[in-house]
PDB file of C-alpha atoms and ligand atoms in Angstrom:
ATOM      1  CA  MET A   1     -39.679  -9.186  12.719  1.00  0.00           C
ATOM      2  CA  HIS A   2     -36.658 -10.896  11.188  1.00  0.00           C
ATOM      3  CA  GLU A   3     -35.716  -7.914   8.996  1.00  0.00           C
ATOM      4  CA  LEU A   4     -35.606  -5.472  11.925  1.00  0.00           C
ATOM      5  CA  SER A   5     -32.841  -7.404  13.685  1.00  0.00           C
ATOM      6  CA  ILE A   6     -30.976  -7.632  10.352  1.00  0.00           C
ATOM      7  CA  ALA A   7     -31.326  -3.852   9.925  1.00  0.00           C
ATOM      8  CA  GLN A   8     -29.988  -3.383  13.469  1.00  0.00           C
ATOM      9  CA  SER A   9     -26.921  -5.492  12.723  1.00  0.00           C
ATOM     10  CA  ILE A  10     -26.313  -3.575   9.461  1.00  0.00           C
ATOM     11  CA  LEU A  11     -26.533  -0.335  11.422  1.00  0.00           C
ATOM     12  CA  ALA A  12     -24.119  -1.686  14.040  1.00  0.00           C
ATOM     13  CA  GLY A  13     -21.674  -2.613  11.253  1.00  0.00           C
ATOM     14  CA  THR A  14     -22.100   0.838   9.733  1.00  0.00           C
ATOM     15  CA  ARG A  15     -21.295   2.526  13.057  1.00  0.00           C
ATOM     16  CA  THR A  16     -18.219   0.333  13.450  1.00  0.00           C
ATOM     17  CA  ALA A  17     -17.051   1.331   9.955  1.00  0.00           C
ATOM     18  CA  LEU A  18     -17.470   4.999  10.904  1.00  0.00           C
ATOM     19  CA  THR A  19     -15.627   4.782  14.230  1.00  0.00           C
ATOM     20  CA  PRO A  20     -12.611   6.712  12.827  1.00  0.00           C
ATOM     21  CA  TYR A  21     -14.953   9.515  11.688  1.00  0.00           C
ATOM     22  CA  PRO A  22     -16.760  10.959  14.709  1.00  0.00           C
ATOM     23  CA  GLY A  23     -19.834  13.003  13.835  1.00  0.00           C
ATOM     24  CA  ALA A  24     -20.100  11.557  10.340  1.00  0.00           C
ATOM     25  CA  ARG A  25     -23.615  11.426   8.929  1.00  0.00           C
ATOM     26  CA  VAL A  26     -24.441   8.315   6.931  1.00  0.00           C
ATOM     27  CA  GLU A  27     -25.938   8.976   3.512  1.00  0.00           C
ATOM     28  CA  ARG A  28     -26.021   5.598   1.804  1.00  0.00           C
ATOM     29  CA  VAL A  29     -25.328   2.011   2.798  1.00  0.00           C
ATOM     30  CA  ARG A  30     -25.006  -0.806   0.280  1.00  0.00           C
ATOM     31  CA  VAL A  31     -25.479  -4.422   1.312  1.00  0.00           C
ATOM     32  CA  ALA A  32     -25.495  -7.754  -0.508  1.00  0.00           C
ATOM     33  CA  VAL A  33     -28.373 -10.048   0.446  1.00  0.00           C
ATOM     34  CA  GLY A  34     -28.408 -13.669  -0.640  1.00  0.00           C
ATOM     35  CA  GLU A  35     -31.488 -15.539  -1.756  1.00  0.00           C
ATOM     36  CA  LEU A  36     -31.115 -18.164   0.992  1.00  0.00           C
ATOM     37  CA  THR A  37     -31.033 -15.674   3.869  1.00  0.00           C
ATOM     38  CA  ALA A  38     -34.864 -15.502   3.922  1.00  0.00           C
ATOM     39  CA  ILE A  39     -34.619 -11.703   3.899  1.00  0.00           C
ATOM     40  CA  GLU A  40     -37.209  -9.727   1.942  1.00  0.00           C
ATOM     41  CA  PRO A  41     -35.395  -6.682   0.473  1.00  0.00           C
ATOM     42  CA  GLU A  42     -38.542  -4.551   0.639  1.00  0.00           C
ATOM     43  CA  LEU A  43     -39.127  -5.414   4.303  1.00  0.00           C
ATOM     44  CA  LEU A  44     -35.448  -4.776   5.042  1.00  0.00           C
ATOM     45  CA  ARG A  45     -35.617  -1.298   3.523  1.00  0.00           C
ATOM     46  CA  PHE A  46     -38.808  -0.621   5.479  1.00  0.00           C
ATOM     47  CA  ALA A  47     -37.203  -1.785   8.738  1.00  0.00           C
ATOM     48  CA  TRP A  48     -34.131   0.339   7.972  1.00  0.00           C
ATOM     49  CA  GLU A  49     -36.240   3.477   7.537  1.00  0.00           C
ATOM     50  CA  ALA A  50     -38.165   2.753  10.739  1.00  0.00           C
ATOM     51  CA  LEU A  51     -34.927   2.175  12.630  1.00  0.00           C
ATOM     52  CA  LEU A  52     -33.341   5.467  11.514  1.00  0.00           C
ATOM     53  CA  ASP A  53     -36.490   7.560  11.837  1.00  0.00           C
ATOM     54  CA  GLY A  54     -35.880  10.384  14.293  1.00  0.00           C
ATOM     55  CA  THR A  55     -32.101   9.835  14.391  1.00  0.00           C
ATOM     56  CA  PRO A  56     -29.439  12.086  12.765  1.00  0.00           C
ATOM     57  CA  ASP A  57     -29.065   9.446  10.051  1.00  0.00           C
ATOM     58  CA  ALA A  58     -32.748   9.493   9.050  1.00  0.00           C
ATOM     59  CA  GLY A  59     -33.103   9.458   5.278  1.00  0.00           C
ATOM     60  CA  CYS A  60     -30.007   7.335   4.780  1.00  0.00           C
ATOM     61  CA  VAL A  61     -30.578   5.135   1.728  1.00  0.00           C
ATOM     62  CA  LEU A  62     -30.183   1.382   1.993  1.00  0.00           C
ATOM     63  CA  ASP A  63     -29.202  -0.197  -1.324  1.00  0.00           C
ATOM     64  CA  VAL A  64     -29.866  -3.923  -1.420  1.00  0.00           C
ATOM     65  CA  GLU A  65     -27.996  -6.027  -3.973  1.00  0.00           C
ATOM     66  CA  TRP A  66     -29.824  -9.290  -4.527  1.00  0.00           C
ATOM     67  CA  ARG A  67     -27.570 -12.366  -4.835  1.00  0.00           C
ATOM     68  CA  PRO A  68     -29.339 -15.448  -6.179  1.00  0.00           C
ATOM     69  CA  ALA A  69     -28.129 -18.938  -5.302  1.00  0.00           C
ATOM     70  CA  ARG A  70     -26.623 -20.959  -8.169  1.00  0.00           C
ATOM     71  CA  GLN A  71     -26.642 -24.640  -8.913  1.00  0.00           C
ATOM     72  CA  SER A  72     -23.829 -26.536 -10.565  1.00  0.00           C
ATOM     73  CA  CYS A  73     -22.902 -30.140 -11.221  1.00  0.00           C
ATOM     74  CA  PRO A  74     -19.707 -31.292  -9.439  1.00  0.00           C
ATOM     75  CA  ALA A  75     -19.314 -34.166 -11.932  1.00  0.00           C
ATOM     76  CA  CYS A  76     -19.729 -32.162 -15.144  1.00  0.00           C
ATOM     77  CA  GLY A  77     -18.238 -29.037 -13.586  1.00  0.00           C
ATOM     78  CA  VAL A  78     -20.697 -26.698 -15.231  1.00  0.00           C
ATOM     79  CA  PRO A  79     -23.254 -24.306 -13.806  1.00  0.00           C
ATOM     80  CA  ARG A  80     -26.846 -25.236 -14.554  1.00  0.00           C
ATOM     81  CA  GLN A  81     -29.520 -22.717 -15.426  1.00  0.00           C
ATOM     82  CA  ARG A  82     -32.097 -22.706 -12.642  1.00  0.00           C
ATOM     83  CA  PRO A  83     -35.731 -22.026 -13.303  1.00  0.00           C
ATOM     84  CA  GLU A  84     -36.712 -18.700 -11.769  1.00  0.00           C
ATOM     85  CA  HIS A  85     -38.019 -19.261  -8.211  1.00  0.00           C
ATOM     86  CA  GLY A  86     -37.336 -22.987  -8.582  1.00  0.00           C
ATOM     87  CA  TRP A  87     -34.667 -25.620  -8.197  1.00  0.00           C
ATOM     88  CA  LEU A  88     -33.277 -28.333 -10.422  1.00  0.00           C
ATOM     89  CA  MET A  89     -33.397 -31.761  -8.818  1.00  0.00           C
ATOM     90  CA  VAL A  90     -30.575 -33.429 -10.767  1.00  0.00           C
ATOM     91  CA  CYS A  91     -28.039 -32.623 -13.503  1.00  0.00           C
ATOM     92  CA  GLU A  92     -29.595 -32.700 -16.972  1.00  0.00           C
ATOM     93  CA  GLU A  93     -26.462 -34.270 -18.454  1.00  0.00           C
ATOM     94  CA  CYS A  94     -25.406 -36.978 -15.996  1.00  0.00           C
ATOM     95  CA  GLY A  95     -28.298 -37.234 -13.533  1.00  0.00           C
ATOM     96  CA  GLY A  96     -25.975 -36.469 -10.628  1.00  0.00           C
ATOM     97  CA  ALA A  97     -26.831 -34.447  -7.544  1.00  0.00           C
ATOM     98  CA  LEU A  98     -26.308 -30.724  -7.940  1.00  0.00           C
ATOM     99  CA  ARG A  99     -24.358 -28.416  -5.672  1.00  0.00           C
ATOM    100  CA  ILE A 100     -25.790 -25.112  -4.435  1.00  0.00           C
ATOM    101  CA  GLU A 101     -23.458 -22.135  -4.394  1.00  0.00           C
ATOM    102  CA  GLY A 102     -23.920 -18.628  -3.073  1.00  0.00           C
ATOM    103  CA  GLY A 103     -27.142 -17.132  -1.822  1.00  0.00           C
ATOM    104  CA  GLN A 104     -25.920 -16.943   1.812  1.00  0.00           C
ATOM    105  CA  GLU A 105     -24.552 -13.419   1.526  1.00  0.00           C
ATOM    106  CA  LEU A 106     -25.309 -10.759   4.076  1.00  0.00           C
ATOM    107  CA  ASP A 107     -22.458  -8.349   3.528  1.00  0.00           C
ATOM    108  CA  LEU A 108     -21.933  -4.683   4.204  1.00  0.00           C
ATOM    109  CA  LEU A 109     -20.431  -3.571   0.876  1.00  0.00           C
ATOM    110  CA  GLN A 110     -20.109   0.180   1.143  1.00  0.00           C
ATOM    111  CA  VAL A 111     -20.840   3.044   3.508  1.00  0.00           C
ATOM    112  CA  SER A 112     -21.101   6.575   2.115  1.00  0.00           C
ATOM    113  CA  PHE A 113     -21.115   9.412   4.612  1.00  0.00           C
ATOM    114  CA  VAL A 114     -20.661  13.145   5.093  1.00  0.00           C
ATOM    115  CA  LEU A 115     -18.217  14.611   7.594  1.00  0.00           C
ATOM    116  CA  PRO A 116     -19.539  17.420   9.790  1.00  0.00           C
ATOM    117  CA  ASP A 117     -16.654  19.812   8.994  1.00  0.00           C
ATOM    118  CA  ASP A 118     -16.631  20.086   5.243  1.00  0.00           C
ATOM    119  CA  GLU A 119     -19.835  18.198   4.236  1.00  0.00           C
ATOM    120  CA  GLU A 120     -17.680  16.494   1.631  1.00  0.00           C
ATOM    121  CA  ASP A 121     -18.556  13.054   0.367  1.00  0.00           C
ATOM    122  CA  ALA A 122     -16.325  10.242   1.511  1.00  0.00           C
ATOM    123  CA  ASP A 123     -16.359   6.479   1.489  1.00  0.00           C
ATOM    124  CA  GLY A 124     -15.722   4.277   4.465  1.00  0.00           C
ATOM    125  CA  THR A 125     -14.986   1.145   2.504  1.00  0.00           C
ATOM    126  CA  ASP A 126     -13.067   0.161  -0.582  1.00  0.00           C
ATOM    127  CA  ARG A 127     -14.922   0.024  -3.854  1.00  0.00           C
TER     128      ARG A 127
HETATM  129 ZN1  LIG B   1     -23.629 -33.500 -14.437  1.00  0.00          ZN
END
């Protein structure tokens, strides 16, 4: 399952982010997932839950921010409105080939965790 290995790499990135905070318990992880990554957000959340089940971090929420790919015309220099779930073949104005931007994201945006001492909320990444 594609999403399980993605969830594992998100978890590995989360652990790396928490290296300076031994014993921290992860509460919430926010990731950006691009349209072109072939990741299903629902499957990713499911894989995440399965991965953390039975570990101290079980119940940690995975927030998935969906990032659609965009199309723009290099000649006209303007973004073109894509049909939902579809692609434009050429620029409506000049007939030129369109450029695809974005949609490749798979980024760990934010890790929220609790320290064992004070159970106070803290953030491992910049907002
Ligand atoms: Zn154009």
